Coordinates of C-alpha atoms in Angstrom, one line a residue:
R1 CA -39.6 -16.0 -8.6
D2 CA -38.0 -12.7 -8.1
Y3 CA -36.1 -13.4 -4.9
I4 CA -34.7 -16.7 -4.1
R5 CA -32.6 -17.0 -0.2
V6 CA -29.9 -20.1 -0.1
E7 CA -28.2 -20.9 3.5
V8 CA -24.9 -23.2 3.0
K9 CA -24.2 -24.3 6.6
K10 CA -20.9 -25.8 6.3
D11 CA -17.7 -24.8 4.2
P12 CA -19.2 -22.9 1.4
R13 CA -17.0 -22.5 -2.0
L14 CA -17.9 -19.2 -4.5
R15 CA -15.6 -19.2 -7.7
I16 CA -16.0 -16.1 -9.5
E17 CA -14.1 -17.3 -13.1
K18 CA -14.5 -14.1 -15.3
A19 CA -16.0 -10.4 -15.0
D20 CA -17.4 -8.0 -17.8
T21 CA -14.3 -8.0 -20.1
T22 CA -15.2 -4.7 -22.1
A23 CA -13.1 -1.7 -22.8
N24 CA -12.7 0.3 -19.6
A25 CA -15.1 -1.9 -17.7
A26 CA -15.3 -1.9 -13.9
G27 CA -16.1 -4.9 -13.3
S28 CA -13.2 -6.2 -15.4
K29 CA -10.6 -5.1 -12.3
S30 CA -9.6 -7.1 -9.9
M31 CA -10.8 -6.4 -6.0
L32 CA -7.7 -7.5 -4.6
D33 CA -5.2 -5.7 -6.8
F34 CA -3.2 -2.7 -5.4
G35 CA -5.4 -0.2 -6.3
G36 CA -7.6 -2.2 -9.1
G37 CA -5.4 -4.0 -11.6
D38 CA -6.8 -6.8 -14.1
F39 CA -9.3 -9.5 -13.2
E40 CA -8.4 -12.6 -12.1
P41 CA -10.3 -15.7 -11.3
T42 CA -11.1 -15.5 -7.1
T43 CA -11.8 -18.3 -4.6
V44 CA -13.8 -17.3 -1.9
T45 CA -14.5 -20.2 0.7
S46 CA -15.5 -19.4 4.5
Q47 CA -15.5 -21.9 7.7
G48 CA -18.5 -20.5 9.0
G49 CA -21.3 -21.4 6.6
A50 CA -22.7 -18.6 3.8
V51 CA -26.1 -17.0 3.0
L52 CA -27.0 -16.5 -0.8
E53 CA -29.5 -14.4 -1.9
R54 CA -30.8 -13.7 -5.6
E55 CA -33.4 -10.5 -6.3
V56 CA -34.4 -9.9 -10.1
L57 CA -35.3 -6.3 -10.4
R58 CA -37.2 -3.9 -13.0
R59 CA -33.9 -3.3 -14.5
E60 CA -31.1 -5.6 -13.1
T61 CA -30.7 -9.1 -11.0
V62 CA -28.4 -8.7 -7.4
L63 CA -26.6 -11.5 -6.0
T64 CA -26.0 -10.8 -2.9
V65 CA -23.4 -13.2 -1.0
V66 CA -22.3 -13.3 2.9
F67 CA -19.7 -15.2 4.6
H68 CA -19.5 -16.0 7.7
D69 CA -16.0 -16.9 10.0
Q70 CA -13.1 -17.8 9.0
V71 CA -13.0 -16.1 5.1
Y72 CA -10.3 -16.7 3.0
A73 CA -9.8 -15.7 -0.8
A74 CA -7.3 -16.4 -3.1
Q75 CA -6.4 -15.6 -6.9
V76 CA -4.3 -17.2 -9.4
S77 CA -1.4 -14.8 -8.9
G78 CA -1.5 -16.1 -5.2
R79 CA -3.0 -12.6 -3.9
T80 CA -4.8 -14.0 -0.5
L81 CA -7.3 -12.4 1.5
E82 CA -8.6 -13.7 4.7
A83 CA -11.1 -11.7 7.1
G84 CA -13.8 -12.4 10.3
R85 CA -16.8 -11.9 7.5
A86 CA -17.3 -10.4 4.0
T87 CA -19.9 -9.6 2.0
L88 CA -20.1 -9.8 -2.1
V89 CA -22.6 -8.0 -4.4
A90 CA -22.9 -8.6 -8.2
Y91 CA -25.2 -7.7 -10.4
R92 CA -26.0 -8.6 -14.2
L93 CA -28.3 -6.0 -16.4
S94 CA -32.1 -7.3 -17.1
T95 CA -31.6 -7.2 -21.2
P96 CA -31.4 -9.8 -23.6
S97 CA -27.8 -8.6 -25.3
A98 CA -25.1 -10.4 -24.8
A99 CA -23.3 -7.9 -22.9
G100 CA -26.0 -8.2 -20.2
K101 CA -25.4 -11.3 -19.7
D102 CA -22.2 -11.2 -17.4
W103 CA -22.6 -10.7 -14.0
K104 CA -20.8 -7.3 -12.8
L105 CA -18.5 -6.6 -9.1
R106 CA -20.6 -4.3 -7.8
R107 CA -18.6 -4.2 -4.1
F108 CA -16.6 -6.2 -1.9
H109 CA -16.7 -5.8 1.6
A110 CA -14.3 -7.5 4.4
D111 CA -14.5 -6.8 8.1
R112 CA -13.2 -8.7 11.4
N113 CA -8.9 -8.2 10.8
V114 CA -8.4 -8.0 7.5
T115 CA -5.2 -9.2 6.2
I116 CA -4.1 -9.1 2.5
H117 CA -1.1 -11.1 1.1
Y118 CA 0.7 -9.6 -2.4
P119 CA 3.6 -12.1 -3.7
G120 CA 6.5 -10.9 -5.9
R121 CA 9.5 -12.1 -7.6
T122 CA 12.8 -11.6 -5.1
K123 CA 15.9 -13.2 -4.7
K124 CA 15.9 -13.0 -1.4
D125 CA 12.7 -15.7 -1.5
E126 CA 10.8 -13.0 0.8
P127 CA 7.3 -14.7 0.7
Y128 CA 5.2 -11.5 -0.1
L129 CA 5.8 -8.4 -2.2
A130 CA 3.5 -6.5 0.6
T131 CA 0.6 -7.2 3.4
I132 CA -2.2 -4.8 4.5
D133 CA -3.7 -5.5 7.9
A134 CA -6.9 -3.9 9.2
V135 CA -9.9 -3.7 10.5
R136 CA -12.0 -3.4 7.9
L137 CA -11.9 -3.2 3.8
L138 CA -14.1 -1.8 1.2
Y139 CA -13.9 -2.1 -2.5
D140 CA -17.0 -0.5 -4.7
V141 CA -16.9 -0.9 -8.6
P142 CA -18.5 2.8 -9.6
E143 CA -20.9 2.1 -12.4
D144 CA -19.8 4.7 -14.5
G145 CA -16.9 2.7 -15.3
S146 CA -14.5 4.9 -13.5
E147 CA -11.4 3.2 -11.5
P148 CA -12.4 1.4 -8.2
S149 CA -11.9 2.3 -4.6
T150 CA -10.0 0.1 -2.2
V151 CA -10.5 1.9 1.3
L152 CA -9.2 0.4 4.6
E153 CA -10.8 1.5 7.6
K154 CA -9.1 1.3 11.7
D155 CA -5.7 0.6 12.6
V156 CA -4.3 0.6 9.3
E157 CA -1.1 -1.2 9.0
I158 CA 0.6 -1.7 5.2
R159 CA 4.4 -3.5 4.5
M160 CA 6.4 -3.1 2.2
R161 CA 9.0 -5.4 1.9
G162 CA 12.0 -5.6 -0.7
E163 CA 13.9 -2.5 -1.4
V164 CA 12.3 0.9 -0.6
A165 CA 13.9 3.9 -0.3
V166 CA 12.0 6.5 0.8
L167 CA 13.5 7.7 4.2
G168 CA 17.3 6.0 3.5
P169 CA 18.5 2.7 1.1
D170 CA 17.1 -1.0 1.9
G171 CA 14.9 -1.6 4.5
M172 CA 10.9 -2.4 4.7
L173 CA 8.8 0.2 4.9
R174 CA 5.6 0.3 7.3
A175 CA 2.4 2.4 6.8
T176 CA 0.6 3.1 9.4
C177 CA -3.0 4.9 10.6
S178 CA -5.5 5.3 13.0
D179 CA -8.7 6.1 10.7
R180 CA -8.4 5.4 7.3
A181 CA -6.4 4.7 4.3
W182 CA -7.4 4.2 0.4
I183 CA -5.2 2.6 -1.9
G184 CA -5.7 3.4 -5.9
S185 CA -4.4 4.8 -9.3
L186 CA -2.4 7.9 -9.4
P187 CA -4.9 11.6 -8.5
S188 CA -4.8 14.0 -11.5
G189 CA -1.9 16.7 -10.3
A190 CA 0.5 13.9 -8.2
P191 CA 4.0 13.6 -9.7
D192 CA 4.9 10.7 -11.8
G193 CA 8.8 11.0 -11.7
G194 CA 8.9 10.7 -15.2
I195 CA 7.4 7.2 -14.7
A196 CA 4.2 5.9 -16.8
R197 CA 1.5 6.6 -14.6
E198 CA -1.1 3.6 -14.8
L199 CA 2.1 2.2 -13.3
L200 CA 2.5 3.8 -9.7
R201 CA -0.4 3.5 -6.9
H202 CA -1.1 5.9 -4.7
I203 CA -1.3 5.7 -0.7
A204 CA -3.6 7.7 1.1
L205 CA -3.0 7.4 5.3
R206 CA -5.1 9.8 7.1
G207 CA -5.4 10.4 11.3
N208 CA -1.9 9.4 13.0
A209 CA -0.1 8.8 10.2
Q210 CA 3.5 6.9 10.0
L211 CA 5.6 6.0 7.4
A212 CA 8.7 4.2 9.2
R213 CA 11.3 2.3 7.5
A214 CA 13.7 -0.4 9.5
V215 CA 17.6 0.1 8.7
L216 CA 19.0 -3.2 7.6
A217 CA 21.5 -3.0 10.0
A218 CA 22.8 -4.2 13.8
D219 CA 21.6 -1.9 15.4
G220 CA 18.2 -2.0 14.6
S221 CA 17.7 1.6 13.8
E222 CA 14.3 3.1 12.6
D223 CA 14.1 6.1 10.2
S224 CA 10.0 7.8 10.8
I225 CA 8.2 10.3 9.8
R226 CA 4.8 11.3 11.6
A227 CA 1.7 13.6 10.9
D228 CA -1.4 13.9 10.7
A229 CA -1.7 12.9 7.0
I230 CA 0.4 11.6 4.7
D231 CA 0.7 10.8 1.0
L232 CA 2.8 8.3 -0.4
V233 CA 3.6 7.3 -4.1
V234 CA 5.2 4.0 -5.2
W235 CA 6.9 2.0 -8.2
P236 CA 6.0 -1.7 -8.1
Q237 CA 9.6 -1.9 -9.8
E238 CA 11.6 -5.4 -11.0
R239 CA 14.8 -5.8 -9.6
E240 CA 18.0 -5.1 -11.6
G241 CA 18.7 -7.5 -14.2
D242 CA 15.1 -9.0 -14.4
P243 CA 13.3 -9.2 -17.6
V244 CA 10.5 -7.0 -18.3
A245 CA 9.2 -7.4 -21.8
D246 CA 6.8 -10.0 -21.6
R247 CA 5.2 -9.1 -18.1
T248 CA 1.5 -7.6 -18.3
D249 CA 1.2 -7.0 -15.6
A250 CA 4.2 -5.1 -13.6
A251 CA 2.4 -4.7 -10.2
E252 CA 1.8 -8.1 -9.5
R253 CA 5.3 -9.3 -10.6
A254 CA 7.1 -6.7 -9.4
S255 CA 10.2 -7.4 -6.9
K256 CA 10.6 -4.6 -4.9
M257 CA 8.3 -1.2 -4.1
T258 CA 10.2 2.1 -4.5
A259 CA 8.5 4.9 -3.2
I260 CA 9.2 8.1 -5.4
H261 CA 6.9 10.8 -3.8
F262 CA 5.7 11.7 -0.1
A263 CA 3.6 14.2 1.5
A264 CA 2.9 14.5 4.8
V265 CA 1.1 17.5 6.7
G266 CA -0.2 18.3 10.3
D267 CA 2.0 18.7 12.9
V268 CA 5.1 16.4 10.9
H269 CA 7.9 14.9 13.1
L270 CA 11.1 13.2 11.4
D271 CA 13.1 10.8 13.6
G272 CA 15.6 8.8 12.3
A273 CA 19.5 7.8 12.9
Q274 CA 20.9 10.9 11.3
V275 CA 18.7 13.5 10.8
E276 CA 15.6 14.6 13.4
G277 CA 13.0 18.1 12.9
D278 CA 9.5 19.3 12.8
T279 CA 8.0 21.3 10.6
A280 CA 4.2 21.7 9.1
R281 CA 4.7 20.4 5.9
I282 CA 7.0 18.1 4.1
V283 CA 7.3 16.9 0.8
A284 CA 9.8 14.6 -1.1
D285 CA 9.9 14.2 -4.5
D286 CA 12.5 11.8 -7.3
L287 CA 13.1 9.4 -4.3
H288 CA 14.1 6.7 -7.1
T289 CA 16.7 9.0 -8.4
P290 CA 20.3 9.8 -7.0
T291 CA 19.4 13.2 -6.6
P292 CA 15.7 13.4 -4.1
R293 CA 14.6 16.3 -3.5
V294 CA 13.1 17.8 -0.1
F295 CA 11.1 21.0 0.9
A296 CA 9.7 21.6 4.0
E297 CA 7.7 24.7 5.2
G298 CA 5.8 26.0 8.2
E299 CA 6.4 28.8 11.1
G300 CA 8.6 26.5 13.7
T301 CA 10.5 23.9 10.9
T302 CA 13.1 22.8 12.8
F303 CA 16.0 20.3 11.5
T304 CA 19.1 18.7 13.8
F305 CA 21.8 16.7 11.7
R306 CA 22.4 14.2 14.7
R307 CA 25.7 12.6 12.9
L308 CA 27.4 16.4 11.8
G309 CA 31.4 15.9 12.4
R310 CA 32.3 17.4 16.1
N311 CA 35.7 18.7 14.2
Q312 CA 33.8 21.0 11.4
G313 CA 33.2 24.2 13.7
L314 CA 30.2 25.4 13.0
L315 CA 29.6 28.1 14.5
G316 CA 32.1 27.4 17.2
P317 CA 34.9 25.5 18.1
G318 CA 35.7 21.8 17.2
A319 CA 36.7 19.0 19.2
R320 CA 39.4 19.6 21.3
E321 CA 42.5 17.6 20.7
D322 CA 42.7 16.3 23.8
E323 CA 39.0 14.4 23.8
T324 CA 38.6 11.2 23.4
T325 CA 36.1 8.2 22.8
A326 CA 34.5 6.2 25.4
D327 CA 37.7 3.2 25.4
G328 CA 40.0 6.1 26.0
S329 CA 41.0 5.9 22.4
P330 CA 41.8 9.5 20.2
L331 CA 38.4 10.8 18.9
V332 CA 39.1 10.2 15.1
E333 CA 36.6 11.3 12.7
T334 CA 35.9 10.2 9.0
E335 CA 33.8 10.7 5.9
E336 CA 33.7 6.7 6.0
D337 CA 31.7 6.5 8.9
G338 CA 28.3 7.7 8.5
R339 CA 28.4 11.4 9.0
W340 CA 27.5 14.3 7.8
M341 CA 30.5 16.4 6.5
L342 CA 29.5 19.9 6.2
R343 CA 30.6 21.1 2.5
H344 CA 28.3 25.0 2.1
V345 CA 26.3 27.0 4.1

């Protein structure tokens, strides 16, 4: 028959063993990777049943599977997805050739509070490299063979654990936005910091976007950047001393995410433990090197160095000799106490 509908009342289980493996085939990409890595066998289950629809059209056969309630998808590498509902659409061409017999993934949509976990290798045994939360996930595979797109909608939060030097050293990077975000390969023209472009991932945040870095310090301080739109380029990187020669998927076997570039536009506010500022646009490059470059522009651009040593005497007198700390001891400032020391104006 040209149309078949099957309803599974309880505990459905779908096992996706393989996809089209021809060169540059969009269907060979993984629907749960950071922008689409190589395909992995995937198992999808749910607690609330599922509906399968198979329709034979003139040029193709389309398979649609809708999972209801407590959907759980897992891949062999350890990537997992949880959602309230998910829809998977696959197709295969109506042709007698061998190339048309394989199913190709067309889309995977999930909603009702989506959570994705990405595993990683770490020396501190953190359970995952990154976690994504959003109300809705839209993964679509273009039929022209171009790169798949991963779009996250509404109240997006991306947390990356490990060593992320974006606003300072060691910490946890949290990227959030209210409208939508998308994850994919590095777009044309984006800076790559001298790193192979296929190893990098681009994260775009739109609507009340924020990048925050929780400092691993006793005071629990957090540096953050808020803007209308933020673009971030990250590098899934091995820790120093980890072998990488025999690893075919560096993004999945990484132990830390390193930011190499970010750009923030529209009512940008930087709030850090040492620096505070406002500007219309800020761009930071080469964050993975000892000499990062930061550029800000726009009317009203202002930055304040909160911890500039008061004995510097910049545009005014320095600290008085009789000035003391809160406990009454003499005020003494050194380069070792974490303050900025003025070198050149």
